[in-house]
Backbone as ProteinMPNN parsed JSONL, in Angstrom:
{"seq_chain_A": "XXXXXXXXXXXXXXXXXXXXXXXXXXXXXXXXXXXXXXXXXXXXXXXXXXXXXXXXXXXXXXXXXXXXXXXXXXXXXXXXXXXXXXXXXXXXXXXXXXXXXXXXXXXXXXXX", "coords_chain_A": {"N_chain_A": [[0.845, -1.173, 0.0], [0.625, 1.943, -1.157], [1.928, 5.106, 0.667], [0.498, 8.364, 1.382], [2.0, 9.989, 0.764], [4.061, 8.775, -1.203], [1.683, 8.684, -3.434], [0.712, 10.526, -3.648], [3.417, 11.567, -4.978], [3.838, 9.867, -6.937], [1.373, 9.746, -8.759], [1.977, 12.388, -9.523], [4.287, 12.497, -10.884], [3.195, 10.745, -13.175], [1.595, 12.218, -14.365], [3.382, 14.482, -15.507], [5.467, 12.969, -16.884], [4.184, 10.305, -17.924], [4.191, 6.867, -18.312], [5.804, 4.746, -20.057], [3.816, 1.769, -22.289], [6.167, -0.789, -22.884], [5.384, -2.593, -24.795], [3.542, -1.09, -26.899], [3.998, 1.006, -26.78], [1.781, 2.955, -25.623], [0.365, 5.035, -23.421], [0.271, 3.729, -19.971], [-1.4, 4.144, -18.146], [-0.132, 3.597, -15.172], [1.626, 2.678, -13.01], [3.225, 0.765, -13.682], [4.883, -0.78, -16.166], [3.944, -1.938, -18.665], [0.781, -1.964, -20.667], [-2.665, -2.222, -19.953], [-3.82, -3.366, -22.221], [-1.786, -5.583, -23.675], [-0.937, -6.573, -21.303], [-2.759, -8.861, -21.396], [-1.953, -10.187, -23.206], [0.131, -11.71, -23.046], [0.423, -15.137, -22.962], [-1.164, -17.519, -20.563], [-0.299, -20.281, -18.69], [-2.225, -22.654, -18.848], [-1.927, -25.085, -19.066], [0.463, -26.465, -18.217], [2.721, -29.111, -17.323], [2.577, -30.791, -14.594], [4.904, -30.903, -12.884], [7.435, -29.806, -14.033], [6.342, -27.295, -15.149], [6.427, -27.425, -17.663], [4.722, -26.374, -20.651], [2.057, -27.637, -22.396], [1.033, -29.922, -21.712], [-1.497, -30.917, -20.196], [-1.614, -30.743, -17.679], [-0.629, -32.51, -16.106], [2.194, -35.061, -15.259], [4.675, -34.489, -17.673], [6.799, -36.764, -19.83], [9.476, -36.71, -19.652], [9.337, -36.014, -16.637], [7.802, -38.209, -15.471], [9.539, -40.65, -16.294], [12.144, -39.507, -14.957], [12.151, -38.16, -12.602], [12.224, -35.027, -10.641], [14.417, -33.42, -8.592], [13.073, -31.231, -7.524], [9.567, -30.091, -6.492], [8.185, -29.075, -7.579], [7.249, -26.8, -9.767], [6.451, -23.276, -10.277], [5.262, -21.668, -12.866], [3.283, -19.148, -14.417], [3.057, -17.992, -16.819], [3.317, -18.663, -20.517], [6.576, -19.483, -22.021], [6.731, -16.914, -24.303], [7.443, -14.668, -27.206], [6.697, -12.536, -26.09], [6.828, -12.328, -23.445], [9.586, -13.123, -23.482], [10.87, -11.11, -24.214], [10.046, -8.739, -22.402], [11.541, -10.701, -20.436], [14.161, -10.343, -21.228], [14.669, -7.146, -21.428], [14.756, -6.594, -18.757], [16.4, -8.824, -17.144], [18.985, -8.218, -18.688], [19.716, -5.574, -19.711], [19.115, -4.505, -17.594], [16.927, -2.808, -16.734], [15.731, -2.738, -14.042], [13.543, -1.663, -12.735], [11.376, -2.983, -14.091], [11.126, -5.24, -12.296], [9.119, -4.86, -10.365], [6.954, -4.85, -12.179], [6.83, -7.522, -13.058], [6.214, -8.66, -10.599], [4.011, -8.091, -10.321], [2.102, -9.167, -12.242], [2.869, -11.62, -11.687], [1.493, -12.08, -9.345], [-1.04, -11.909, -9.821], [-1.784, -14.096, -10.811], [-1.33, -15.699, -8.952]], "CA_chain_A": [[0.0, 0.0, 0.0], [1.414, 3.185, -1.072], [1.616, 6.376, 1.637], [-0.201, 9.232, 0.567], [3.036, 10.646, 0.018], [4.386, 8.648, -2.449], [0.958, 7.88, -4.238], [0.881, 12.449, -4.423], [4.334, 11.827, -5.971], [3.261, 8.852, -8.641], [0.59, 11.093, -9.54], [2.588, 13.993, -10.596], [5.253, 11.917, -12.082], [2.584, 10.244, -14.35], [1.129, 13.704, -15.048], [4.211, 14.776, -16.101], [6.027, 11.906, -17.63], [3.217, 9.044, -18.52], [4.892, 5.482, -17.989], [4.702, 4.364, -21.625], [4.369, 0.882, -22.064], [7.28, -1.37, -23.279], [5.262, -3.083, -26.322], [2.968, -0.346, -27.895], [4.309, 2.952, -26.661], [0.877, 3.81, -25.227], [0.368, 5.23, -21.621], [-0.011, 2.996, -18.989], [-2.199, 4.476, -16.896], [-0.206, 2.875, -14.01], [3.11, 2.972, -13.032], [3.873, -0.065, -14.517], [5.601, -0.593, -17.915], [3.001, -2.962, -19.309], [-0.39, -1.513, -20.67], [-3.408, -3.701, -19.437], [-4.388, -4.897, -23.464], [-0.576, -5.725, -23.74], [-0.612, -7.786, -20.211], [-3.25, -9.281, -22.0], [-1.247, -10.497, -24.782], [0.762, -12.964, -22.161], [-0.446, -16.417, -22.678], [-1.33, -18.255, -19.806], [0.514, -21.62, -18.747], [-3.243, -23.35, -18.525], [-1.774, -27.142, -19.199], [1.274, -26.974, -17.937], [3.109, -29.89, -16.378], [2.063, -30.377, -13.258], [6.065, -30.873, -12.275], [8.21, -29.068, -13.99], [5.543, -26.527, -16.262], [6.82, -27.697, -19.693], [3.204, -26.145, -21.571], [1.198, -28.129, -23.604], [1.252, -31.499, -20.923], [-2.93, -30.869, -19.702], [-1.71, -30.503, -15.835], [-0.159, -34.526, -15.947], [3.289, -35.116, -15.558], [4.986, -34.503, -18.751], [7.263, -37.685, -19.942], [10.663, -36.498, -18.817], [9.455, -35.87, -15.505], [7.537, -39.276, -14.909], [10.918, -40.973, -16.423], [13.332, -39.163, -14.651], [11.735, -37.425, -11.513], [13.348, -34.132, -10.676], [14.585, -33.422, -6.864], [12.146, -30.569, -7.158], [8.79, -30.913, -6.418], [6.937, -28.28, -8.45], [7.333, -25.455, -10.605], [5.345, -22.739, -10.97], [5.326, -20.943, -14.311], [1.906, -19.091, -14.565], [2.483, -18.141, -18.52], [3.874, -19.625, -21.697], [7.53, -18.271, -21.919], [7.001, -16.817, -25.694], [8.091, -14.038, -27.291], [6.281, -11.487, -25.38], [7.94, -12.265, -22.131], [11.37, -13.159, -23.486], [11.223, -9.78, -24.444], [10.418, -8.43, -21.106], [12.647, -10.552, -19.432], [15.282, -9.862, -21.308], [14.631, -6.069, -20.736], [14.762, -7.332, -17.349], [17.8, -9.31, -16.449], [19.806, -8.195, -19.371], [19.703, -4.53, -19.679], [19.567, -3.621, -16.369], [15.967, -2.897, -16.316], [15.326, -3.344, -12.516], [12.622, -1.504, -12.64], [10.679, -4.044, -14.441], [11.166, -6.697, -11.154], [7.477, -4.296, -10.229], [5.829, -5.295, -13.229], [7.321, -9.072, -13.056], [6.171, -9.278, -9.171], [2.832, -7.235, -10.371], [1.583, -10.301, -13.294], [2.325, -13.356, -11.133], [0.751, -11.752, -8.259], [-2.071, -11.493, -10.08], [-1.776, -15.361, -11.058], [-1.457, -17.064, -7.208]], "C_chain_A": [[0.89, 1.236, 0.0], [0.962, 4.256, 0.217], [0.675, 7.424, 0.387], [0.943, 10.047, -0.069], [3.233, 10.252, -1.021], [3.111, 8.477, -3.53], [0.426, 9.344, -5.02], [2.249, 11.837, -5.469], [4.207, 11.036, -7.163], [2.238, 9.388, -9.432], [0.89, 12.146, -10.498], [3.579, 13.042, -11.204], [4.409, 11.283, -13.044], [1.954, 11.201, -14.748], [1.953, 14.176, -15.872], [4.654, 14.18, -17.153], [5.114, 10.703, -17.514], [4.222, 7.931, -18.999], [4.334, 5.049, -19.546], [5.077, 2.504, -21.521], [5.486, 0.324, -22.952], [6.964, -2.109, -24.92], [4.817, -2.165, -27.229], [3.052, 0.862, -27.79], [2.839, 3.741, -26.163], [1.022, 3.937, -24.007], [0.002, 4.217, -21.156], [-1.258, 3.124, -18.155], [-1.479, 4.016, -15.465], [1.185, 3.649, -13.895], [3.723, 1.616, -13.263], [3.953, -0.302, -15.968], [4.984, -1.67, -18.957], [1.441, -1.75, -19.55], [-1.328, -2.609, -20.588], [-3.648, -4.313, -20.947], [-3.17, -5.314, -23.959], [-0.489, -6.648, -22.97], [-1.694, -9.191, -20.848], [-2.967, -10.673, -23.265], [-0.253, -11.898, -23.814], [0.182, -14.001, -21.332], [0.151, -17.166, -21.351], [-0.548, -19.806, -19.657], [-0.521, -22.411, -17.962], [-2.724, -24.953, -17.808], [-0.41, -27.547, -19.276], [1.798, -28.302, -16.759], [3.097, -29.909, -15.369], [3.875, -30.422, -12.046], [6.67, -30.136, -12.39], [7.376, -27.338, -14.969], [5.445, -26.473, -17.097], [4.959, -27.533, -20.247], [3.041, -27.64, -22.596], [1.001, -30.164, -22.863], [-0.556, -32.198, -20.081], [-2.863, -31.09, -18.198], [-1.259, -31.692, -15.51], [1.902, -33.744, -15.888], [3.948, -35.065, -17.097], [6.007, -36.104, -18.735], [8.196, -37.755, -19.234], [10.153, -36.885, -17.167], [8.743, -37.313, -15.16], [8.55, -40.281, -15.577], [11.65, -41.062, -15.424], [12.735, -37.695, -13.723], [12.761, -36.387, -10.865], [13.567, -33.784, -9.373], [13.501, -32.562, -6.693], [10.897, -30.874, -7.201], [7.818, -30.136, -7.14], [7.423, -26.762, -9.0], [6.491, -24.924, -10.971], [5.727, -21.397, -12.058], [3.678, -20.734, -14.92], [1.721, -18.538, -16.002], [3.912, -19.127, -19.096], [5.112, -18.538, -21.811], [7.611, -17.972, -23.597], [7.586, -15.758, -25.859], [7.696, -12.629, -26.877], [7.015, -11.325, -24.073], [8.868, -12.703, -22.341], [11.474, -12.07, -23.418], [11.152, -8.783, -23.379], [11.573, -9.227, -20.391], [14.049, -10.497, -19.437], [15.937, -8.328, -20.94], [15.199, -5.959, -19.352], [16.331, -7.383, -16.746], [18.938, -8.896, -17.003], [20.185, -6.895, -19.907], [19.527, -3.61, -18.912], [18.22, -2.605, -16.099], [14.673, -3.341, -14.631], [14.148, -2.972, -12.345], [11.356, -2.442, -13.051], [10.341, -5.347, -13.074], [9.392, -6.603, -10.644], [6.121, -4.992, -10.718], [5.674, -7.056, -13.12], [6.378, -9.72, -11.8], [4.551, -9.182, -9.752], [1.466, -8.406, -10.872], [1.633, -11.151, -12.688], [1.797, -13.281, -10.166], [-0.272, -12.137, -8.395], [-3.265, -13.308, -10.322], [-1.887, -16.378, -9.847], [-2.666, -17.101, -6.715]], "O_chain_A": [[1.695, 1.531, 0.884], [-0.178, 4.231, 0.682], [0.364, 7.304, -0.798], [0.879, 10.636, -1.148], [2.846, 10.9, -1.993], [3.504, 8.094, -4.632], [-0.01, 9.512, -6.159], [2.028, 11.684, -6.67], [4.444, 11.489, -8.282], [2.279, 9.457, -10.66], [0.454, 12.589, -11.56], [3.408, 12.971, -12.421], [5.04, 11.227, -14.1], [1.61, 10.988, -15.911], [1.552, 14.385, -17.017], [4.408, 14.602, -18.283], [5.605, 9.942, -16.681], [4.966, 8.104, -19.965], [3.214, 5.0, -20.055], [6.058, 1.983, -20.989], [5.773, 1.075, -23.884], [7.746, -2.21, -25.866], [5.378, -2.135, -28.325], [2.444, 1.722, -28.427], [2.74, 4.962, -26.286], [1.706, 3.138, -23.366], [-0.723, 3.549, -21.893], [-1.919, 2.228, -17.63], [-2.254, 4.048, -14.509], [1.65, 4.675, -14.392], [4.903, 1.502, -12.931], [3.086, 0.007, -16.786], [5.597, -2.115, -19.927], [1.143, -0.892, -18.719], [-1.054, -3.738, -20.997], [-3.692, -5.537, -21.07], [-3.39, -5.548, -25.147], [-0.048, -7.703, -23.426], [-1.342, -10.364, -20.717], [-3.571, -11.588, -23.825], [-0.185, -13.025, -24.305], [-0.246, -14.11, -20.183], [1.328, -17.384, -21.064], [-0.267, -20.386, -20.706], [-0.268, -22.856, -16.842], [-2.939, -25.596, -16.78], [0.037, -28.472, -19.955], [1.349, -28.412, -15.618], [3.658, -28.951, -14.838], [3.959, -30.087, -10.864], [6.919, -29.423, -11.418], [8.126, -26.421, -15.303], [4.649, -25.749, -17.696], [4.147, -28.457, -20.196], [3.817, -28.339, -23.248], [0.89, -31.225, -23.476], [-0.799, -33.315, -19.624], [-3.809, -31.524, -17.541], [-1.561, -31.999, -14.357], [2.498, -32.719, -16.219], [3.439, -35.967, -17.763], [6.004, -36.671, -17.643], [8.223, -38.527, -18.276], [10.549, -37.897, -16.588], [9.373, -37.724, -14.186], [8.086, -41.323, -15.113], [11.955, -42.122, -14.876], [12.857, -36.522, -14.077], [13.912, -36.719, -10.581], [12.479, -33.89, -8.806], [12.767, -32.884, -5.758], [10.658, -31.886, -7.859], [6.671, -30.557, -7.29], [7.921, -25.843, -8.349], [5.672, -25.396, -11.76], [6.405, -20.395, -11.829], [3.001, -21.547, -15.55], [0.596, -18.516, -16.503], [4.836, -19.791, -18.626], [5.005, -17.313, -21.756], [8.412, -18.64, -24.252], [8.36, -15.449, -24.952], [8.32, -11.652, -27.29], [7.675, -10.341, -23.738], [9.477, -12.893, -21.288], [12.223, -11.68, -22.522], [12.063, -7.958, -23.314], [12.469, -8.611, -19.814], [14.882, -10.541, -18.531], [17.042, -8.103, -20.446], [16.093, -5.174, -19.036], [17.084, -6.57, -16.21], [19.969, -8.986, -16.337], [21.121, -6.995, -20.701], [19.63, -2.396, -19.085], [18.378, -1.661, -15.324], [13.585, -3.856, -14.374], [13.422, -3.796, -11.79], [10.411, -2.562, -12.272], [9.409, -6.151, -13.081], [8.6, -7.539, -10.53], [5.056, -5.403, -10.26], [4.614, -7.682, -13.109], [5.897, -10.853, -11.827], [3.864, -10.196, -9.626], [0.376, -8.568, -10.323], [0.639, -11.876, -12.742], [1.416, -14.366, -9.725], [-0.812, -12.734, -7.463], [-4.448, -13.616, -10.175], [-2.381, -17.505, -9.817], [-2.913, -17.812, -5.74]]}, "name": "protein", "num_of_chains": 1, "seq": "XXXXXXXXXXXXXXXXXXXXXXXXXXXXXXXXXXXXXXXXXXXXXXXXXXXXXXXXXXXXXXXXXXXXXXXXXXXXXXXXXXXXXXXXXXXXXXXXXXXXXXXXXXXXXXXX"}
């Protein structure tokens, strides 16, 4: 929960400077670097493996993992890693984009 302080100062900084987002250059409305029909755009990991998340497995163990059982006991991966979120998380980890960790925490939040 923001103070009232900082939530006056996110105010005027998005008055001023409007958070654009990262795929379509439109405002945000937020202060995160995603616009909502953009977050939109990052498919879901419905039928992923229920072990390790490998998509496309309908919530079952995928093969590997009932094979060759992994010390871990579950992975959660709430979308499909395509080329919408490579592209954030390369932003991310690889350009020094920290700010993004917000947006990152913001989407799987939204997912638990």
């Amino acid at each position: 929960m923001l103070s009232k302080a900082k939530l006056a100062a996110s105010n005027l900084l998005n008055a001023v400077a409007p958070q654009l987002c990262l795929y379509c250059d439109q405002e945000t409305k937020s202060d995160l670097a995603l616009c909502s029909v953009c977050r939109t755009e990052l498919e879901l990991n419905r039928q992923g493996c229920s072990v390790c998340a490998l998509p496309a497995c309908s919530g079952v163990p995928c093969p590997n993992c009932q094979q060759h059982r992994p010390a871990l006991h579950q992975v959660f991966a709430p979308f499909v890693y395509d080329r919408a979120l490579e592209f954030l998380m390369q932003r991310w980890k690889y350009q020094g984009q920290r700010n993004l960790a917000w947006l990152v925490a913001d989407i799987i939040s939204e997912q638990v």
